[in-house]
Amino acid sequence: MRTAAVPQKVKDRAEVIRLNAHGWYVEKIAAHFNWTPQTVREVLHKWSNLGMEGLWELPGRGAKQTWKEEDIEFLKECLKNESRTYNSLQLVQKLEKERSVKLSADRLRRILKKKGLFGNEREKVTKKNKTR
Protein backbone atom coordinates (compact mmCIF):
# COMPACT_ATOMS: atom_id res chain seq x y z
CA MET A 1 0.00 0.00 0.00
CA ARG A 2 1.42 3.38 -1.02
CA THR A 3 0.95 6.37 1.21
CA ALA A 4 0.93 9.96 0.05
CA ALA A 5 4.10 11.96 0.54
CA VAL A 6 4.01 14.26 3.54
CA PRO A 7 4.81 17.89 2.65
CA GLN A 8 7.86 19.46 4.30
CA LYS A 9 5.67 22.10 6.00
CA VAL A 10 3.76 19.37 7.82
CA LYS A 11 7.02 17.70 8.90
CA ASP A 12 8.31 21.03 10.19
CA ARG A 13 5.14 21.63 12.18
CA ALA A 14 5.38 18.17 13.72
CA GLU A 15 8.99 18.87 14.63
CA VAL A 16 7.94 22.15 16.30
CA ILE A 17 5.47 20.22 18.45
CA ARG A 18 8.10 17.59 19.31
CA LEU A 19 10.68 20.20 20.30
CA ASN A 20 8.10 22.02 22.43
CA ALA A 21 7.25 18.73 24.15
CA HIS A 22 10.97 18.29 24.92
CA GLY A 23 10.98 21.62 26.74
CA TRP A 24 12.24 24.02 24.07
CA TYR A 25 10.91 27.55 24.39
CA VAL A 26 9.07 29.27 21.53
CA GLU A 27 11.95 31.68 20.86
CA LYS A 28 14.48 28.84 20.62
CA ILE A 29 12.25 26.86 18.24
CA ALA A 30 11.71 29.97 16.13
CA ALA A 31 15.46 30.55 15.89
CA HIS A 32 16.00 26.87 14.99
CA PHE A 33 13.57 27.07 12.05
CA ASN A 34 14.31 30.71 11.21
CA TRP A 35 10.63 31.50 11.81
CA THR A 36 9.03 34.24 13.85
CA PRO A 37 7.93 33.32 17.39
CA GLN A 38 4.34 34.12 16.35
CA THR A 39 4.47 31.41 13.66
CA VAL A 40 5.62 28.87 16.22
CA ARG A 41 2.82 29.93 18.58
CA GLU A 42 0.27 29.53 15.78
CA VAL A 43 1.49 25.98 15.12
CA LEU A 44 1.26 25.12 18.82
CA HIS A 45 -2.22 26.63 19.16
CA LYS A 46 -3.49 24.74 16.11
CA TRP A 47 -2.04 21.55 17.58
CA SER A 48 -3.75 22.07 20.92
CA ASN A 49 -7.10 23.04 19.33
CA LEU A 50 -7.28 20.74 16.31
CA GLY A 51 -4.84 17.90 16.98
CA MET A 52 -3.44 16.19 13.89
CA GLU A 53 -5.66 18.24 11.58
CA GLY A 54 -3.82 21.36 12.74
CA LEU A 55 -0.64 20.15 11.05
CA TRP A 56 -2.08 20.08 7.53
CA GLU A 57 -2.82 22.91 5.11
CA LEU A 58 -6.45 23.91 4.80
CA PRO A 59 -8.08 23.00 1.49
CA GLY A 60 -8.63 25.72 -1.05
CA ARG A 61 -5.24 27.37 -0.86
CA GLY A 62 -3.94 28.87 -4.10
CA ALA A 63 -5.62 29.87 -7.31
CA LYS A 64 -8.22 27.55 -8.77
CA GLN A 65 -7.60 25.99 -12.14
CA THR A 66 -9.66 27.69 -14.86
CA TRP A 67 -9.16 24.94 -17.43
CA LYS A 68 -9.98 21.25 -17.56
CA GLU A 69 -8.16 18.33 -19.12
CA GLU A 70 -10.87 18.22 -21.83
CA ASP A 71 -9.87 21.74 -22.91
CA ILE A 72 -6.30 20.58 -23.56
CA GLU A 73 -7.61 17.53 -25.42
CA PHE A 74 -9.72 19.89 -27.54
CA LEU A 75 -6.62 21.90 -28.46
CA LYS A 76 -4.70 18.72 -29.19
CA GLU A 77 -7.42 17.59 -31.62
CA CYS A 78 -7.50 21.01 -33.29
CA LEU A 79 -3.75 20.95 -33.78
CA LYS A 80 -3.88 17.41 -35.15
CA ASN A 81 -6.88 17.78 -37.46
CA GLU A 82 -6.52 21.30 -38.83
CA SER A 83 -3.99 22.01 -41.56
CA ARG A 84 -2.98 25.43 -40.23
CA THR A 85 -0.48 26.27 -37.54
CA TYR A 86 -1.28 28.23 -34.39
CA ASN A 87 0.76 30.36 -32.05
CA SER A 88 -0.10 30.45 -28.36
CA LEU A 89 -2.10 33.68 -28.64
CA GLN A 90 -4.26 32.17 -31.38
CA LEU A 91 -4.79 29.03 -29.29
CA VAL A 92 -5.87 31.17 -26.34
CA GLN A 93 -8.36 33.00 -28.56
CA LYS A 94 -9.71 29.72 -29.92
CA LEU A 95 -10.07 28.30 -26.41
CA GLU A 96 -11.92 31.38 -25.22
CA LYS A 97 -14.21 31.54 -28.26
CA GLU A 98 -15.12 27.85 -28.44
CA ARG A 99 -14.84 26.67 -24.81
CA SER A 100 -15.23 29.94 -22.80
CA VAL A 101 -11.92 29.32 -21.02
CA LYS A 102 -9.76 32.37 -20.34
CA LEU A 103 -6.02 31.80 -20.09
CA SER A 104 -3.04 33.99 -20.85
CA ALA A 105 -0.76 32.94 -23.69
CA ASP A 106 2.10 32.45 -21.22
CA ARG A 107 -0.01 30.21 -18.99
CA LEU A 108 -1.18 28.12 -21.94
CA ARG A 109 2.41 27.73 -23.14
CA ARG A 110 3.47 26.48 -19.69
CA ILE A 111 0.57 24.00 -19.57
CA LEU A 112 1.28 22.66 -23.04
CA LYS A 113 5.01 22.43 -22.39
CA LYS A 114 4.42 20.56 -19.13
CA LYS A 115 2.24 18.09 -21.03
CA GLY A 116 4.94 17.69 -23.69
CA LEU A 117 2.76 19.10 -26.45
CA PHE A 118 4.56 22.32 -27.21
CA GLY A 119 7.94 23.97 -27.03
CA ASN A 120 10.21 20.95 -26.71
CA GLU A 121 11.96 21.43 -30.01
CA ARG A 122 12.08 24.10 -32.63
CA GLU A 123 10.63 23.04 -35.92
CA LYS A 124 10.87 25.25 -38.94
CA VAL A 125 7.47 25.75 -40.55
CA THR A 126 7.54 24.42 -44.09
CA LYS A 127 4.84 23.38 -46.54
CA LYS A 128 5.65 19.75 -45.77
CA ASN A 129 5.04 19.87 -42.00
CA LYS A 130 2.26 22.46 -42.28
CA THR A 131 0.09 20.05 -44.28
CA ARG A 132 0.39 17.15 -41.83
Coordinates of N, CA and C in Angstrom, one line a residue:
M1 N 0.8 -1.2 0.0 CA 0.0 0.0 0.0 C 0.9 1.2 0.0
R2 N 0.7 2.1 -0.9 CA 1.4 3.4 -1.0 C 0.7 4.5 -0.2
T3 N 1.5 5.2 0.5 CA 0.9 6.4 1.2 C 1.4 7.6 0.5
A4 N 0.6 8.7 0.7 CA 0.9 10.0 0.1 C 2.1 10.6 0.7
A5 N 2.9 11.3 0.0 CA 4.1 12.0 0.5 C 3.6 13.1 1.5
V6 N 4.3 13.2 2.6 CA 4.0 14.3 3.5 C 4.8 15.5 3.2
P7 N 4.1 16.6 3.0 CA 4.8 17.9 2.6 C 5.8 18.3 3.7
Q8 N 6.8 19.0 3.4 CA 7.9 19.5 4.3 C 7.3 20.4 5.4
K9 N 6.3 21.2 5.0 CA 5.7 22.1 6.0 C 5.1 21.3 7.1
V10 N 4.4 20.2 6.8 CA 3.8 19.4 7.8 C 4.8 18.7 8.7
K11 N 5.9 18.3 8.1 CA 7.0 17.7 8.9 C 7.6 18.7 9.8
D12 N 7.8 20.0 9.3 CA 8.3 21.0 10.2 C 7.4 21.3 11.4
R13 N 6.1 21.4 11.1 CA 5.1 21.6 12.2 C 5.2 20.5 13.2
A14 N 5.3 19.3 12.8 CA 5.4 18.2 13.7 C 6.7 18.3 14.5
E15 N 7.7 18.7 13.9 CA 9.0 18.9 14.6 C 8.9 20.0 15.7
V16 N 8.2 21.1 15.3 CA 7.9 22.2 16.3 C 7.2 21.6 17.5
I17 N 6.2 20.8 17.3 CA 5.5 20.2 18.5 C 6.4 19.3 19.3
R18 N 7.2 18.5 18.6 CA 8.1 17.6 19.3 C 9.1 18.4 20.1
L19 N 9.7 19.4 19.6 CA 10.7 20.2 20.3 C 10.0 20.9 21.5
N20 N 8.8 21.4 21.3 CA 8.1 22.0 22.4 C 7.8 21.0 23.5
A21 N 7.5 19.8 23.2 CA 7.2 18.7 24.2 C 8.5 18.4 24.9
H22 N 9.7 18.6 24.3 CA 11.0 18.3 24.9 C 11.5 19.5 25.7
G23 N 10.6 20.5 25.9 CA 11.0 21.6 26.7 C 11.6 22.8 26.1
W24 N 11.7 22.8 24.8 CA 12.2 24.0 24.1 C 11.2 25.2 24.2
Y25 N 11.8 26.4 24.3 CA 10.9 27.6 24.4 C 10.6 28.0 23.0
V26 N 9.5 28.8 22.8 CA 9.1 29.3 21.5 C 10.2 30.0 20.8
E27 N 10.9 30.9 21.5 CA 11.9 31.7 20.9 C 13.1 30.8 20.3
K28 N 13.4 29.8 21.1 CA 14.5 28.8 20.6 C 14.0 28.0 19.4
I29 N 12.8 27.6 19.4 CA 12.3 26.9 18.2 C 12.2 27.8 17.0
A30 N 11.8 29.0 17.2 CA 11.7 30.0 16.1 C 13.1 30.2 15.5
A31 N 14.1 30.3 16.4 CA 15.5 30.5 15.9 C 16.0 29.3 15.1
H32 N 15.6 28.1 15.6 CA 16.0 26.9 15.0 C 15.5 26.8 13.6
F33 N 14.2 27.2 13.4 CA 13.6 27.1 12.1 C 13.7 28.4 11.2
N34 N 14.2 29.4 11.8 CA 14.3 30.7 11.2 C 12.9 31.2 10.9
W35 N 12.0 31.0 11.9 CA 10.6 31.5 11.8 C 10.5 32.6 12.8
T36 N 9.3 33.3 12.8 CA 9.0 34.2 13.9 C 8.4 33.5 15.0
P37 N 8.6 34.0 16.2 CA 7.9 33.3 17.4 C 6.4 33.2 17.2
Q38 N 5.8 34.2 16.6 CA 4.3 34.1 16.3 C 4.0 32.9 15.5
T39 N 4.7 32.6 14.5 CA 4.5 31.4 13.7 C 4.5 30.1 14.5
V40 N 5.5 30.0 15.4 CA 5.6 28.9 16.2 C 4.4 28.8 17.1
R41 N 4.0 29.9 17.7 CA 2.8 29.9 18.6 C 1.6 29.5 17.8
E42 N 1.4 29.9 16.6 CA 0.3 29.5 15.8 C 0.2 28.0 15.6
V43 N 1.4 27.4 15.3 CA 1.5 26.0 15.1 C 1.1 25.3 16.4
L44 N 1.6 25.7 17.5 CA 1.3 25.1 18.8 C -0.2 25.3 19.2
H45 N -0.8 26.4 18.9 CA -2.2 26.6 19.2 C -3.1 25.7 18.3
K46 N -2.7 25.6 17.0 CA -3.5 24.7 16.1 C -3.4 23.3 16.6
W47 N -2.2 22.9 17.1 CA -2.0 21.5 17.6 C -2.9 21.3 18.8
S48 N -3.0 22.3 19.7 CA -3.8 22.1 20.9 C -5.3 22.1 20.6
N49 N -5.7 22.9 19.6 CA -7.1 23.0 19.3 C -7.6 22.0 18.4
L50 N -6.8 21.6 17.4 CA -7.3 20.7 16.3 C -6.6 19.4 16.3
G51 N -5.6 19.2 17.0 CA -4.8 17.9 17.0 C -4.1 17.7 15.7
M52 N -4.2 16.5 15.1 CA -3.4 16.2 13.9 C -3.9 17.1 12.7
E53 N -5.2 17.4 12.7 CA -5.7 18.2 11.6 C -5.0 19.6 11.5
G54 N -4.5 20.1 12.7 CA -3.8 21.4 12.7 C -2.5 21.4 12.0
L55 N -1.9 20.2 11.7 CA -0.6 20.1 11.0 C -0.8 20.4 9.5
W56 N -1.9 20.1 9.0 CA -2.1 20.1 7.5 C -2.6 21.4 7.0
E57 N -2.3 21.7 5.8 CA -2.8 22.9 5.1 C -4.3 22.8 5.0
L58 N -5.0 23.9 5.0 CA -6.4 23.9 4.8 C -6.7 23.8 3.3
P59 N -7.8 23.1 2.9 CA -8.1 23.0 1.5 C -8.4 24.4 0.9
G60 N -8.2 24.5 -0.4 CA -8.6 25.7 -1.0 C -7.5 26.8 -1.1
R61 N -6.3 26.4 -0.8 CA -5.2 27.4 -0.9 C -4.8 27.5 -2.3
G62 N -4.5 28.7 -2.7 CA -3.9 28.9 -4.1 C -5.1 29.1 -5.1
A63 N -4.7 29.5 -6.3 CA -5.6 29.9 -7.3 C -6.3 28.6 -7.9
K64 N -7.5 28.7 -8.2 CA -8.2 27.6 -8.8 C -7.9 27.5 -10.3
Q65 N -7.9 26.2 -10.7 CA -7.6 26.0 -12.1 C -8.8 26.4 -13.0
T66 N -8.6 27.2 -14.0 CA -9.7 27.7 -14.9 C -9.9 26.8 -16.1
W67 N -9.0 25.8 -16.3 CA -9.2 24.9 -17.4 C -9.3 23.5 -16.9
K68 N -9.8 22.7 -17.9 CA -10.0 21.2 -17.6 C -9.1 20.5 -18.6
E69 N -8.9 19.2 -18.2 CA -8.2 18.3 -19.1 C -8.8 18.2 -20.5
E70 N -10.1 18.3 -20.6 CA -10.9 18.2 -21.8 C -10.5 19.4 -22.7
D71 N -10.2 20.6 -22.1 CA -9.9 21.7 -22.9 C -8.5 21.5 -23.6
I72 N -7.6 20.9 -22.9 CA -6.3 20.6 -23.6 C -6.5 19.5 -24.7
E73 N -7.3 18.5 -24.4 CA -7.6 17.5 -25.4 C -8.2 18.2 -26.7
F74 N -9.1 19.2 -26.4 CA -9.7 19.9 -27.5 C -8.6 20.6 -28.4
L75 N -7.7 21.2 -27.7 CA -6.6 21.9 -28.5 C -5.8 20.9 -29.2
K76 N -5.5 19.8 -28.6 CA -4.7 18.7 -29.2 C -5.4 18.2 -30.5
E77 N -6.7 18.0 -30.4 CA -7.4 17.6 -31.6 C -7.4 18.7 -32.7
C78 N -7.6 19.9 -32.3 CA -7.5 21.0 -33.3 C -6.1 21.0 -34.0
L79 N -5.1 20.9 -33.2 CA -3.7 21.0 -33.8 C -3.5 19.8 -34.7
K80 N -4.1 18.6 -34.4 CA -3.9 17.4 -35.2 C -4.7 17.4 -36.4
N81 N -6.0 17.9 -36.3 CA -6.9 17.8 -37.5 C -6.9 19.0 -38.4
E82 N -6.5 20.1 -38.0 CA -6.5 21.3 -38.8 C -5.2 21.5 -39.5
S83 N -5.2 21.9 -40.8 CA -4.0 22.0 -41.6 C -3.2 23.3 -41.3
R84 N -3.7 24.2 -40.5 CA -3.0 25.4 -40.2 C -2.2 25.3 -39.0
T85 N -1.3 26.2 -38.8 CA -0.5 26.3 -37.5 C -1.0 27.4 -36.7
Y86 N -0.8 27.2 -35.4 CA -1.3 28.2 -34.4 C -0.1 28.7 -33.5
N87 N -0.1 29.9 -33.1 CA 0.8 30.4 -32.1 C -0.1 30.3 -30.8
S88 N 0.6 30.6 -29.6 CA -0.1 30.4 -28.4 C -1.2 31.5 -28.2
L89 N -1.0 32.7 -28.7 CA -2.1 33.7 -28.6 C -3.3 33.2 -29.4
Q90 N -3.1 32.7 -30.6 CA -4.3 32.2 -31.4 C -5.0 31.0 -30.7
L91 N -4.2 30.1 -30.0 CA -4.8 29.0 -29.3 C -5.6 29.5 -28.1
V92 N -5.1 30.6 -27.5 CA -5.9 31.2 -26.3 C -7.2 31.7 -26.8
Q93 N -7.1 32.4 -28.0 CA -8.4 33.0 -28.6 C -9.4 31.9 -29.0
K94 N -8.9 30.8 -29.5 CA -9.7 29.7 -29.9 C -10.3 29.1 -28.7
L95 N -9.6 28.9 -27.7 CA -10.1 28.3 -26.4 C -11.1 29.2 -25.8
E96 N -10.9 30.5 -25.8 CA -11.9 31.4 -25.2 C -13.2 31.4 -26.0
K97 N -13.1 31.4 -27.4 CA -14.2 31.5 -28.3 C -15.1 30.3 -28.2
E98 N -14.4 29.1 -28.3 CA -15.1 27.9 -28.4 C -15.4 27.1 -27.1
R99 N -14.6 27.4 -26.1 CA -14.8 26.7 -24.8 C -15.1 27.6 -23.6
S100 N -15.0 28.9 -23.9 CA -15.2 29.9 -22.8 C -14.2 29.8 -21.7
V101 N -13.0 29.5 -22.0 CA -11.9 29.3 -21.0 C -10.9 30.4 -21.3
K102 N -10.7 31.2 -20.2 CA -9.8 32.4 -20.3 C -8.4 32.0 -19.7
L103 N -7.4 32.0 -20.5 CA -6.0 31.8 -20.1 C -5.1 32.8 -20.8
S104 N -4.0 33.1 -20.2 CA -3.0 34.0 -20.8 C -2.2 33.1 -21.8
A105 N -1.6 33.7 -22.8 CA -0.8 32.9 -23.7 C 0.4 32.3 -23.0
D106 N 1.0 33.0 -22.0 CA 2.1 32.4 -21.2 C 1.7 31.2 -20.4
R107 N 0.5 31.3 -19.8 CA 0.0 30.2 -19.0 C -0.3 29.0 -19.9
L108 N -0.9 29.2 -21.0 CA -1.2 28.1 -21.9 C 0.1 27.5 -22.4
R109 N 1.1 28.3 -22.7 CA 2.4 27.7 -23.1 C 3.0 26.8 -22.1
R110 N 2.9 27.3 -20.8 CA 3.5 26.5 -19.7 C 2.7 25.2 -19.5
I111 N 1.4 25.2 -19.7 CA 0.6 24.0 -19.6 C 0.9 23.0 -20.7
L112 N 1.0 23.5 -21.9 CA 1.3 22.7 -23.0 C 2.7 22.1 -23.0
K113 N 3.6 22.9 -22.5 CA 5.0 22.4 -22.4 C 5.1 21.4 -21.3
K114 N 4.4 21.5 -20.2 CA 4.4 20.6 -19.1 C 3.8 19.2 -19.6
K115 N 2.9 19.3 -20.5 CA 2.2 18.1 -21.0 C 3.0 17.5 -22.2
G116 N 4.1 18.2 -22.6 CA 4.9 17.7 -23.7 C 4.3 17.9 -25.1
L117 N 3.4 18.9 -25.2 CA 2.8 19.1 -26.5 C 3.3 20.3 -27.2
F118 N 4.2 21.1 -26.6 CA 4.6 22.3 -27.2 C 5.9 22.8 -26.6
G119 N 6.7 23.3 -27.5 CA 7.9 24.0 -27.0 C 9.1 23.1 -26.7
N120 N 9.1 21.8 -27.0 CA 10.2 21.0 -26.7 C 11.3 21.0 -27.8
E121 N 10.9 21.2 -29.0 CA 12.0 21.4 -30.0 C 11.5 22.5 -31.0
R122 N 12.4 23.1 -31.6 CA 12.1 24.1 -32.6 C 11.9 23.4 -34.0
E123 N 10.8 23.6 -34.6 CA 10.6 23.0 -35.9 C 10.3 24.2 -36.9
K124 N 11.1 24.2 -37.9 CA 10.9 25.2 -38.9 C 9.6 24.9 -39.7
V125 N 8.7 25.9 -39.9 CA 7.5 25.7 -40.6 C 7.8 25.7 -42.0
T126 N 7.4 24.6 -42.6 CA 7.5 24.4 -44.1 C 6.2 23.9 -44.6
K127 N 6.1 23.9 -46.0 CA 4.8 23.4 -46.5 C 4.7 21.9 -46.2
K128 N 5.7 21.2 -46.1 CA 5.7 19.8 -45.8 C 5.0 19.5 -44.4
N129 N 5.6 20.2 -43.3 CA 5.0 19.9 -42.0 C 3.8 20.7 -41.7
K130 N 3.5 21.7 -42.5 CA 2.3 22.5 -42.3 C 1.0 21.7 -42.8
T131 N 1.2 20.8 -43.7 CA 0.1 20.0 -44.3 C -0.1 18.7 -43.6
R132 N 0.5 18.4 -42.5 CA 0.4 17.2 -41.8 C -1.0 16.9 -41.4

